[in-house]
């Protein structure tokens, strides 16, 4: 398996953040705390896999659970399940955990700037006009 490049790493971050933005469009009451909870649960899932421990799901509900369930198929695709359809090698569970740690750190950093939706507004401003290669906007 080949090492992912920095460009691929940021592509993975952006794909997850694009999915969050799409969810935010449908749920304008979404907050950074809800996103953080979903990211935390996903990081926990991949940490368990990376350390060969049993994954014990947390108690997510409402928007937290809905966002988690929206992001999980994308995360699974990034680790190569069910089939690797990405233009590069799938990432390991440890790498996926690192991606979610990085995303959570971004939420924390933007939360210090202020507002319940500081991170969401930041990624909206950064990614709002971009498209992923090969994906059409609806």
Coordinates of N, CA, C and O in Angstrom, one line a residue, residues 33-96:
X33 N -20.7 21.9 18.1 CA -20.7 20.8 19.2 C -21.3 19.5 18.6 O -20.8 18.4 18.9
X34 N -22.3 19.6 17.8 CA -22.9 18.4 17.2 C -21.9 17.8 16.2 O -21.7 16.6 16.2
X35 N -21.3 18.6 15.4 CA -20.3 18.1 14.5 C -19.1 17.4 15.2 O -18.7 16.3 14.9
X36 N -18.7 18.1 16.3 CA -17.6 17.5 17.1 C -18.0 16.2 17.7 O -17.2 15.2 17.7
X37 N -19.2 16.0 18.1 CA -19.7 14.7 18.7 C -19.7 13.6 17.6 O -19.2 12.5 17.9
X38 N -20.1 14.0 16.4 CA -20.1 13.0 15.3 C -18.6 12.6 15.0 O -18.3 11.4 14.8
X39 N -17.7 13.6 14.9 CA -16.3 13.4 14.6 C -15.7 12.5 15.7 O -14.9 11.6 15.4
X40 N -16.0 12.8 16.9 CA -15.5 12.1 18.1 C -15.9 10.6 18.0 O -15.0 9.7 18.2
X41 N -17.1 10.4 17.7 CA -17.6 9.0 17.6 C -16.9 8.2 16.4 O -16.5 7.1 16.6
X42 N -16.7 8.9 15.3 CA -16.0 8.3 14.2 C -14.6 8.0 14.5 O -14.0 7.0 14.2
X43 N -13.9 9.0 15.2 CA -12.5 8.8 15.6 C -12.4 7.6 16.6 O -11.5 6.8 16.5
X44 N -13.4 7.5 17.5 CA -13.4 6.3 18.4 C -13.6 5.0 17.7 O -12.9 4.0 18.0
X45 N -14.4 5.0 16.7 CA -14.6 3.8 15.8 C -13.3 3.3 15.2 O -12.9 2.2 15.3
X46 N -12.6 4.3 14.6 CA -11.3 3.9 13.9 C -10.2 3.7 14.9 O -9.3 2.9 14.6
X47 N -10.2 4.3 16.0 CA -9.2 4.0 17.1 C -9.4 2.6 17.5 O -8.4 1.9 17.7
X48 N -10.6 2.1 17.7 CA -10.8 0.7 18.1 C -10.3 -0.2 17.1 O -9.7 -1.2 17.4
X49 N -10.6 0.1 15.8 CA -10.1 -0.8 14.7 C -8.6 -0.8 14.7 O -8.0 -1.8 14.5
X50 N -8.0 0.4 14.8 CA -6.5 0.5 14.7 C -5.8 -0.3 15.8 O -4.7 -0.8 15.6
X51 N -6.4 -0.3 17.0 CA -5.8 -1.0 18.1 C -6.4 -2.4 18.4 O -6.1 -3.0 19.4
X52 N -7.2 -2.9 17.4 CA -7.8 -4.2 17.5 C -8.6 -4.4 18.7 O -8.6 -5.5 19.3
X53 N -9.3 -3.4 19.1 CA -10.2 -3.5 20.2 C -11.7 -3.5 19.7 O -11.9 -3.0 18.6
X54 N -12.6 -3.9 20.5 CA -14.0 -3.9 20.2 C -14.5 -2.5 20.2 O -14.2 -1.7 21.1
X55 N -15.2 -2.2 19.2 CA -15.8 -0.8 19.1 C -17.1 -0.9 19.9 O -18.0 -1.7 19.6
X56 N -17.3 0.0 20.8 CA -18.5 0.1 21.6 C -19.2 1.5 21.2 O -18.6 2.5 21.7
X57 N -20.2 1.4 20.5 CA -20.9 2.7 20.1 C -21.3 3.6 21.2 O -21.7 3.1 22.3
X58 N -21.1 4.9 21.0 CA -21.5 5.8 22.0 C -23.0 6.1 21.9 O -23.7 5.4 21.2
X59 N -23.5 7.0 22.7 CA -24.9 7.2 22.8 C -25.3 8.5 22.0 O -25.5 9.5 22.6
X60 N -25.2 8.4 20.7 CA -25.6 9.5 19.9 C -27.1 9.5 19.6 O -27.6 8.4 19.5
X61 N -27.6 10.7 19.5 CA -29.1 10.8 19.1 C -29.3 12.0 18.3 O -28.4 12.9 18.1
X62 N -30.5 12.1 17.7 CA -30.8 13.3 17.0 C -29.9 13.7 15.9 O -29.5 12.8 15.1
X63 N -29.5 14.9 15.8 CA -28.6 15.4 14.7 C -27.2 14.8 14.8 O -26.6 14.5 13.8
X64 N -26.8 14.5 16.0 CA -25.5 13.9 16.2 C -25.4 12.5 15.5 O -24.5 12.2 14.7
X65 N -26.5 11.7 15.7 CA -26.6 10.4 15.1 C -26.8 10.5 13.6 O -26.1 9.8 12.8
X66 N -27.6 11.4 13.2 CA -27.9 11.6 11.8 C -26.6 12.0 11.0 O -26.3 11.5 9.9
X67 N -25.8 13.0 11.6 CA -24.6 13.4 10.9 C -23.6 12.2 10.9 O -22.9 12.0 9.9
X68 N -23.4 11.5 12.0 CA -22.5 10.4 12.1 C -22.9 9.4 11.0 O -22.0 8.9 10.2
X69 N -24.2 9.1 10.8 CA -24.6 8.1 9.8 C -24.4 8.7 8.4 O -24.3 7.9 7.5
X70 N -24.4 10.0 8.3 CA -24.1 10.6 7.0 C -22.6 10.5 6.6 O -22.3 10.2 5.5
X71 N -21.8 10.6 7.6 CA -20.3 10.6 7.4 C -19.7 9.2 7.3 O -18.7 9.0 6.7
X72 N -20.3 8.3 8.0 CA -19.7 6.9 8.1 C -19.5 6.3 6.7 O -18.4 5.8 6.5
X73 N -20.5 6.3 5.8 CA -20.2 5.7 4.5 C -19.0 6.3 3.8 O -18.2 5.6 3.1
X74 N -18.9 7.6 3.9 CA -17.7 8.3 3.2 C -16.4 7.9 3.9 O -15.5 7.6 3.2
X75 N -16.4 7.8 5.2 CA -15.2 7.4 5.9 C -14.9 6.0 5.6 O -13.7 5.6 5.3
X76 N -15.9 5.1 5.5 CA -15.6 3.7 5.1 C -15.1 3.6 3.7 O -14.2 2.8 3.4
X77 N -15.5 4.5 2.8 CA -15.0 4.5 1.4 C -13.5 4.9 1.5 O -12.7 4.4 0.7
X78 N -13.2 5.9 2.3 CA -11.8 6.3 2.4 C -10.9 5.3 2.9 O -9.7 5.2 2.6
X79 N -11.4 4.3 3.7 CA -10.5 3.2 4.2 C -10.6 2.0 3.3 O -10.1 1.0 3.6
X80 N -11.3 2.2 2.1 CA -11.4 1.2 1.1 C -12.5 0.2 1.2 O -12.4 -0.9 0.7
X81 N -13.5 0.5 2.0 CA -14.7 -0.4 2.1 C -15.9 0.2 1.5 O -16.1 1.4 1.8
X82 N -16.7 -0.6 0.9 CA -16.6 -2.0 0.6 C -15.5 -2.2 -0.5 O -14.9 -3.3 -0.5
X83 N -15.4 -1.4 -1.4 CA -14.4 -1.5 -2.5 C -13.7 -0.1 -2.6 O -14.3 0.9 -2.4
X84 N -12.4 -0.2 -2.9 CA -11.6 1.0 -3.0 C -12.0 1.7 -4.4 O -11.6 1.2 -5.4
X85 N -12.8 2.8 -4.3 CA -13.1 3.5 -5.5 C -12.4 4.8 -5.6 O -12.6 5.6 -6.6
X86 N -11.5 5.0 -4.7 CA -10.8 6.3 -4.7 C -9.6 6.2 -5.7 O -9.1 5.1 -6.0
X87 N -9.1 7.3 -6.2 CA -8.0 7.3 -7.2 C -6.7 7.1 -6.5 O -5.6 7.2 -7.2
X88 N -6.6 6.7 -5.3 CA -5.4 6.4 -4.5 C -5.7 5.3 -3.5 O -6.8 4.9 -3.3
X89 N -4.6 4.8 -2.9 CA -4.8 3.7 -2.0 C -5.6 4.1 -0.8 O -5.6 5.3 -0.4
X90 N -6.4 3.2 -0.3 CA -7.2 3.5 0.9 C -6.3 3.8 2.1 O -5.1 3.3 2.1
X91 N -6.8 4.5 3.1 CA -6.0 4.8 4.3 C -6.3 3.8 5.3 O -7.3 3.0 5.3
X92 N -5.4 3.7 6.3 CA -5.6 2.8 7.4 C -6.6 3.3 8.4 O -6.9 4.5 8.4
X93 N -7.0 2.5 9.3 CA -7.9 2.9 10.4 C -7.2 4.0 11.2 O -7.8 5.0 11.6
X94 N -5.9 3.8 11.5 CA -5.1 4.8 12.2 C -5.1 6.2 11.5 O -5.3 7.2 12.1
X95 N -4.9 6.1 10.2 CA -4.9 7.4 9.4 C -6.3 8.0 9.5 O -6.4 9.3 9.6
X96 N -7.3 7.2 9.4 CA -8.7 7.8 9.5 C -8.9 8.4 10.8 O -9.5 9.5 10.9

